[in-house]
Amino acid sequence: MGLVYQRQKEPFLAEKQFKSALRSDASFTRGRTYYAAYLYEQGRFKEAVEQFEKASGDVSYEGRAQVFSNIGLIRLRLGDIDQSIKAYEKSLTLRHEQPNAVLALSSLYFEKRELVKADKLYGAFWEAVRRGGASHSPASLALGIKIAREKKDLNEEASLMLLLKNMFPNSAEYKTMKGSS
């Protein structure tokens, strides 16, 4: 019922139902992840990450890789880059085929100036796009351009810049990348 109330924009009732379900069965991992997602949606990031971290302890939960990916996202939102990296790495250890987690981790490594790791992960994301398992966004192409610039790979930079221009000509990322070339 918590999900129903959440969809109906009844936050008080939704939270009451989520808490009731977890009181009835504290080992109900799927319910805990729903509650964590609800908390995230409410902007209650610290509480959300606590619930996801509890859920991550259930090693038999089939959605555990996604739980760690969510932890990575929230840890980044809270400004904890190292814990975000750790969570994304665990997520990818559990399930490799997660283009969004691969891209997020590539971006984090780029921010930490770990270019080799950032480039390797960006290559894995690019391969997922090539196979049709992911799509480029303005942010993904901008990251590729930044990595290419750091590698001083003018051909790759130009190719990615052209893709960004053709696919997302009105994006903030295109304007930023165009202005910084």
PDB file of N, CA and C in Angstrom, residues 5-61:
ATOM      1  N   TYR A   5       0.023   4.734  -2.093  1.00  0.00           N
ATOM      2  CA  TYR A   5      -0.078   6.074  -1.504  1.00  0.00           C
ATOM      3  C   TYR A   5       0.998   7.008  -2.051  1.00  0.00           C
ATOM      4  N   GLN A   6       2.169   6.461  -2.310  1.00  0.00           N
ATOM      5  CA  GLN A   6       3.240   7.284  -2.877  1.00  0.00           C
ATOM      6  C   GLN A   6       2.817   7.806  -4.246  1.00  0.00           C
ATOM      7  N   ARG A   7       2.251   6.930  -5.079  1.00  0.00           N
ATOM      8  CA  ARG A   7       1.799   7.343  -6.417  1.00  0.00           C
ATOM      9  C   ARG A   7       0.656   8.355  -6.343  1.00  0.00           C
ATOM     10  N   GLN A   8      -0.143   8.232  -5.286  1.00  0.00           N
ATOM     11  CA  GLN A   8      -1.274   9.147  -5.116  1.00  0.00           C
ATOM     12  C   GLN A   8      -0.867  10.465  -4.446  1.00  0.00           C
ATOM     13  N   LYS A   9       0.437  10.615  -4.222  1.00  0.00           N
ATOM     14  CA  LYS A   9       0.967  11.833  -3.585  1.00  0.00           C
ATOM     15  C   LYS A   9       0.390  12.028  -2.179  1.00  0.00           C
ATOM     16  N   GLU A  10       0.377  10.935  -1.434  1.00  0.00           N
ATOM     17  CA  GLU A  10      -0.052  10.947  -0.033  1.00  0.00           C
ATOM     18  C   GLU A  10       1.140  10.542   0.828  1.00  0.00           C
ATOM     19  N   PRO A  11       2.108  11.444   1.035  1.00  0.00           N
ATOM     20  CA  PRO A  11       3.351  11.062   1.703  1.00  0.00           C
ATOM     21  C   PRO A  11       3.176  10.550   3.137  1.00  0.00           C
ATOM     22  N   PHE A  12       2.272  11.140   3.902  1.00  0.00           N
ATOM     23  CA  PHE A  12       2.082  10.688   5.282  1.00  0.00           C
ATOM     24  C   PHE A  12       1.594   9.242   5.308  1.00  0.00           C
ATOM     25  N   LEU A  13       0.591   8.946   4.478  1.00  0.00           N
ATOM     26  CA  LEU A  13       0.048   7.581   4.427  1.00  0.00           C
ATOM     27  C   LEU A  13       1.068   6.602   3.853  1.00  0.00           C
ATOM     28  N   ALA A  14       1.809   7.038   2.853  1.00  0.00           N
ATOM     29  CA  ALA A  14       2.829   6.168   2.249  1.00  0.00           C
ATOM     30  C   ALA A  14       3.872   5.780   3.290  1.00  0.00           C
ATOM     31  N   GLU A  15       4.384   6.763   3.992  1.00  0.00           N
ATOM     32  CA  GLU A  15       5.422   6.471   4.987  1.00  0.00           C
ATOM     33  C   GLU A  15       4.889   5.557   6.082  1.00  0.00           C
ATOM     34  N   LYS A  16       3.678   5.809   6.512  1.00  0.00           N
ATOM     35  CA  LYS A  16       3.054   4.976   7.541  1.00  0.00           C
ATOM     36  C   LYS A  16       2.990   3.520   7.073  1.00  0.00           C
ATOM     37  N   GLN A  17       2.602   3.304   5.823  1.00  0.00           N
ATOM     38  CA  GLN A  17       2.507   1.940   5.279  1.00  0.00           C
ATOM     39  C   GLN A  17       3.881   1.285   5.138  1.00  0.00           C
ATOM     40  N   PHE A  18       4.854   2.042   4.641  1.00  0.00           N
ATOM     41  CA  PHE A  18       6.208   1.484   4.503  1.00  0.00           C
ATOM     42  C   PHE A  18       6.740   1.046   5.868  1.00  0.00           C
ATOM     43  N   LYS A  19       6.593   1.906   6.861  1.00  0.00           N
ATOM     44  CA  LYS A  19       7.095   1.582   8.203  1.00  0.00           C
ATOM     45  C   LYS A  19       6.355   0.386   8.798  1.00  0.00           C
ATOM     46  N   SER A  20       5.067   0.335   8.568  1.00  0.00           N
ATOM     47  CA  SER A  20       4.270  -0.783   9.072  1.00  0.00           C
ATOM     48  C   SER A  20       4.732  -2.098   8.444  1.00  0.00           C
ATOM     49  N   ALA A  21       4.967  -2.086   7.153  1.00  0.00           N
ATOM     50  CA  ALA A  21       5.429  -3.297   6.461  1.00  0.00           C
ATOM     51  C   ALA A  21       6.776  -3.752   7.001  1.00  0.00           C
ATOM     52  N   LEU A  22       7.665  -2.820   7.264  1.00  0.00           N
ATOM     53  CA  LEU A  22       8.995  -3.186   7.767  1.00  0.00           C
ATOM     54  C   LEU A  22       8.949  -3.610   9.235  1.00  0.00           C
ATOM     55  N   ARG A  23       8.006  -3.064   9.995  1.00  0.00           N
ATOM     56  CA  ARG A  23       7.832  -3.542  11.379  1.00  0.00           C
ATOM     57  C   ARG A  23       7.326  -4.981  11.377  1.00  0.00           C
ATOM     58  N   SER A  24       6.441  -5.292  10.439  1.00  0.00           N
ATOM     59  CA  SER A  24       5.894  -6.649  10.335  1.00  0.00           C
ATOM     60  C   SER A  24       6.954  -7.650   9.910  1.00  0.00           C
ATOM     61  N   ASP A  25       7.843  -7.211   9.016  1.00  0.00           N
ATOM     62  CA  ASP A  25       8.883  -8.114   8.508  1.00  0.00           C
ATOM     63  C   ASP A  25      10.129  -7.292   8.179  1.00  0.00           C
ATOM     64  N   ALA A  26      11.025  -7.197   9.137  1.00  0.00           N
ATOM     65  CA  ALA A  26      12.247  -6.392   8.967  1.00  0.00           C
ATOM     66  C   ALA A  26      13.156  -6.956   7.883  1.00  0.00           C
ATOM     67  N   SER A  27      12.946  -8.217   7.496  1.00  0.00           N
ATOM     68  CA  SER A  27      13.796  -8.822   6.465  1.00  0.00           C
ATOM     69  C   SER A  27      13.199  -8.665   5.063  1.00  0.00           C
ATOM     70  N   PHE A  28      12.133  -7.892   4.924  1.00  0.00           N
ATOM     71  CA  PHE A  28      11.470  -7.667   3.635  1.00  0.00           C
ATOM     72  C   PHE A  28      12.287  -6.653   2.832  1.00  0.00           C
ATOM     73  N   THR A  29      13.308  -7.165   2.161  1.00  0.00           N
ATOM     74  CA  THR A  29      14.277  -6.303   1.481  1.00  0.00           C
ATOM     75  C   THR A  29      13.639  -5.473   0.378  1.00  0.00           C
ATOM     76  N   ARG A  30      12.782  -6.081  -0.426  1.00  0.00           N
ATOM     77  CA  ARG A  30      12.147  -5.314  -1.503  1.00  0.00           C
ATOM     78  C   ARG A  30      11.359  -4.141  -0.911  1.00  0.00           C
ATOM     79  N   GLY A  31      10.639  -4.383   0.151  1.00  0.00           N
ATOM     80  CA  GLY A  31       9.901  -3.308   0.812  1.00  0.00           C
ATOM     81  C   GLY A  31      10.827  -2.228   1.340  1.00  0.00           C
ATOM     82  N   ARG A  32      11.975  -2.642   1.841  1.00  0.00           N
ATOM     83  CA  ARG A  32      12.959  -1.679   2.350  1.00  0.00           C
ATOM     84  C   ARG A  32      13.489  -0.815   1.202  1.00  0.00           C
ATOM     85  N   THR A  33      13.708  -1.417   0.034  1.00  0.00           N
ATOM     86  CA  THR A  33      14.199  -0.623  -1.103  1.00  0.00           C
ATOM     87  C   THR A  33      13.121   0.343  -1.594  1.00  0.00           C
ATOM     88  N   TYR A  34      11.863  -0.080  -1.541  1.00  0.00           N
ATOM     89  CA  TYR A  34      10.774   0.831  -1.909  1.00  0.00           C
ATOM     90  C   TYR A  34      10.726   2.016  -0.943  1.00  0.00           C
ATOM     91  N   TYR A  35      10.897   1.718   0.334  1.00  0.00           N
ATOM     92  CA  TYR A  35      10.897   2.785   1.340  1.00  0.00           C
ATOM     93  C   TYR A  35      12.090   3.715   1.122  1.00  0.00           C
ATOM     94  N   ALA A  36      13.235   3.143   0.833  1.00  0.00           N
ATOM     95  CA  ALA A  36      14.428   3.954   0.574  1.00  0.00           C
ATOM     96  C   ALA A  36      14.213   4.861  -0.636  1.00  0.00           C
ATOM     97  N   ALA A  37      13.612   4.311  -1.695  1.00  0.00           N
ATOM     98  CA  ALA A  37      13.337   5.119  -2.889  1.00  0.00           C
ATOM     99  C   ALA A  37      12.349   6.242  -2.563  1.00  0.00           C
ATOM    100  N   TYR A  38      11.373   5.932  -1.730  1.00  0.00           N
ATOM    101  CA  TYR A  38      10.420   6.950  -1.284  1.00  0.00           C
ATOM    102  C   TYR A  38      11.150   8.071  -0.532  1.00  0.00           C
ATOM    103  N   LEU A  39      12.028   7.686   0.390  1.00  0.00           N
ATOM    104  CA  LEU A  39      12.786   8.688   1.151  1.00  0.00           C
ATOM    105  C   LEU A  39      13.634   9.553   0.218  1.00  0.00           C
ATOM    106  N   TYR A  40      14.247   8.926  -0.779  1.00  0.00           N
ATOM    107  CA  TYR A  40      15.045   9.672  -1.756  1.00  0.00           C
ATOM    108  C   TYR A  40      14.159  10.685  -2.482  1.00  0.00           C
ATOM    109  N   GLU A  41      13.001  10.219  -2.923  1.00  0.00           N
ATOM    110  CA  GLU A  41      12.069  11.095  -3.635  1.00  0.00           C
ATOM    111  C   GLU A  41      11.648  12.284  -2.770  1.00  0.00           C
ATOM    112  N   GLN A  42      11.595  12.069  -1.465  1.00  0.00           N
ATOM    113  CA  GLN A  42      11.226  13.132  -0.527  1.00  0.00           C
ATOM    114  C   GLN A  42      12.405  14.059  -0.204  1.00  0.00           C
ATOM    115  N   GLY A  43      13.587  13.754  -0.751  1.00  0.00           N
ATOM    116  CA  GLY A  43      14.774  14.565  -0.484  1.00  0.00           C
ATOM    117  C   GLY A  43      15.445  14.238   0.833  1.00  0.00           C
ATOM    118  N   ARG A  44      15.098  13.120   1.414  1.00  0.00           N
ATOM    119  CA  ARG A  44      15.652  12.692   2.704  1.00  0.00           C
ATOM    120  C   ARG A  44      16.791  11.701   2.438  1.00  0.00           C
ATOM    121  N   PHE A  45      17.884  12.233   1.923  1.00  0.00           N
ATOM    122  CA  PHE A  45      18.961  11.407   1.380  1.00  0.00           C
ATOM    123  C   PHE A  45      19.682  10.565   2.429  1.00  0.00           C
ATOM    124  N   LYS A  46      19.942  11.135   3.585  1.00  0.00           N
ATOM    125  CA  LYS A  46      20.648  10.361   4.624  1.00  0.00           C
ATOM    126  C   LYS A  46      19.816   9.176   5.082  1.00  0.00           C
ATOM    127  N   GLU A  47      18.528   9.390   5.262  1.00  0.00           N
ATOM    128  CA  GLU A  47      17.652   8.286   5.655  1.00  0.00           C
ATOM    129  C   GLU A  47      17.553   7.257   4.533  1.00  0.00           C
ATOM    130  N   ALA A  48      17.490   7.733   3.304  1.00  0.00           N
ATOM    131  CA  ALA A  48      17.393   6.825   2.157  1.00  0.00           C
ATOM    132  C   ALA A  48      18.621   5.932   2.061  1.00  0.00           C
ATOM    133  N   VAL A  49      19.797   6.520   2.203  1.00  0.00           N
ATOM    134  CA  VAL A  49      21.015   5.719   2.078  1.00  0.00           C
ATOM    135  C   VAL A  49      21.117   4.720   3.228  1.00  0.00           C
ATOM    136  N   GLU A  50      20.637   5.091   4.407  1.00  0.00           N
ATOM    137  CA  GLU A  50      20.634   4.145   5.533  1.00  0.00           C
ATOM    138  C   GLU A  50      19.773   2.927   5.205  1.00  0.00           C
ATOM    139  N   GLN A  51      18.616   3.160   4.612  1.00  0.00           N
ATOM    140  CA  GLN A  51      17.727   2.048   4.256  1.00  0.00           C
ATOM    141  C   GLN A  51      18.329   1.195   3.135  1.00  0.00           C
ATOM    142  N   PHE A  52      18.922   1.848   2.143  1.00  0.00           N
ATOM    143  CA  PHE A  52      19.570   1.077   1.075  1.00  0.00           C
ATOM    144  C   PHE A  52      20.737   0.264   1.634  1.00  0.00           C
ATOM    145  N   GLU A  53      21.483   0.844   2.567  1.00  0.00           N
ATOM    146  CA  GLU A  53      22.612   0.106   3.147  1.00  0.00           C
ATOM    147  C   GLU A  53      22.133  -1.107   3.941  1.00  0.00           C
ATOM    148  N   LYS A  54      21.016  -0.976   4.636  1.00  0.00           N
ATOM    149  CA  LYS A  54      20.439  -2.144   5.310  1.00  0.00           C
ATOM    150  C   LYS A  54      20.049  -3.193   4.275  1.00  0.00           C
ATOM    151  N   ALA A  55      19.421  -2.760   3.197  1.00  0.00           N
ATOM    152  CA  ALA A  55      19.001  -3.688   2.139  1.00  0.00           C
ATOM    153  C   ALA A  55      20.200  -4.372   1.492  1.00  0.00           C
ATOM    154  N   SER A  56      21.315  -3.677   1.407  1.00  0.00           N
ATOM    155  CA  SER A  56      22.502  -4.249   0.748  1.00  0.00           C
ATOM    156  C   SER A  56      23.061  -5.444   1.506  1.00  0.00           C
ATOM    157  N   GLY A  57      22.692  -5.583   2.771  1.00  0.00           N
ATOM    158  CA  GLY A  57      23.174  -6.705   3.567  1.00  0.00           C
ATOM    159  C   GLY A  57      22.503  -8.027   3.237  1.00  0.00           C
ATOM    160  N   ASP A  58      21.408  -7.983   2.498  1.00  0.00           N
ATOM    161  CA  ASP A  58      20.699  -9.207   2.116  1.00  0.00           C
ATOM    162  C   ASP A  58      21.353  -9.779   0.861  1.00  0.00           C
ATOM    163  N   VAL A  59      22.304 -10.679   1.062  1.00  0.00           N
ATOM    164  CA  VAL A  59      23.088 -11.203  -0.067  1.00  0.00           C
ATOM    165  C   VAL A  59      22.261 -12.067  -1.014  1.00  0.00           C
ATOM    166  N   SER A  60      21.066 -12.478  -0.607  1.00  0.00           N
ATOM    167  CA  SER A  60      20.223 -13.282  -1.496  1.00  0.00           C
ATOM    168  C   SER A  60      19.239 -12.422  -2.297  1.00  0.00           C
ATOM    169  N   TYR A  61      19.219 -11.122  -2.053  1.00  0.00           N
ATOM    170  CA  TYR A  61      18.299 -10.240  -2.767  1.00  0.00           C
ATOM    171  C   TYR A  61      18.751 -10.075  -4.212  1.00  0.00           C
TER     172      TYR A  61
END
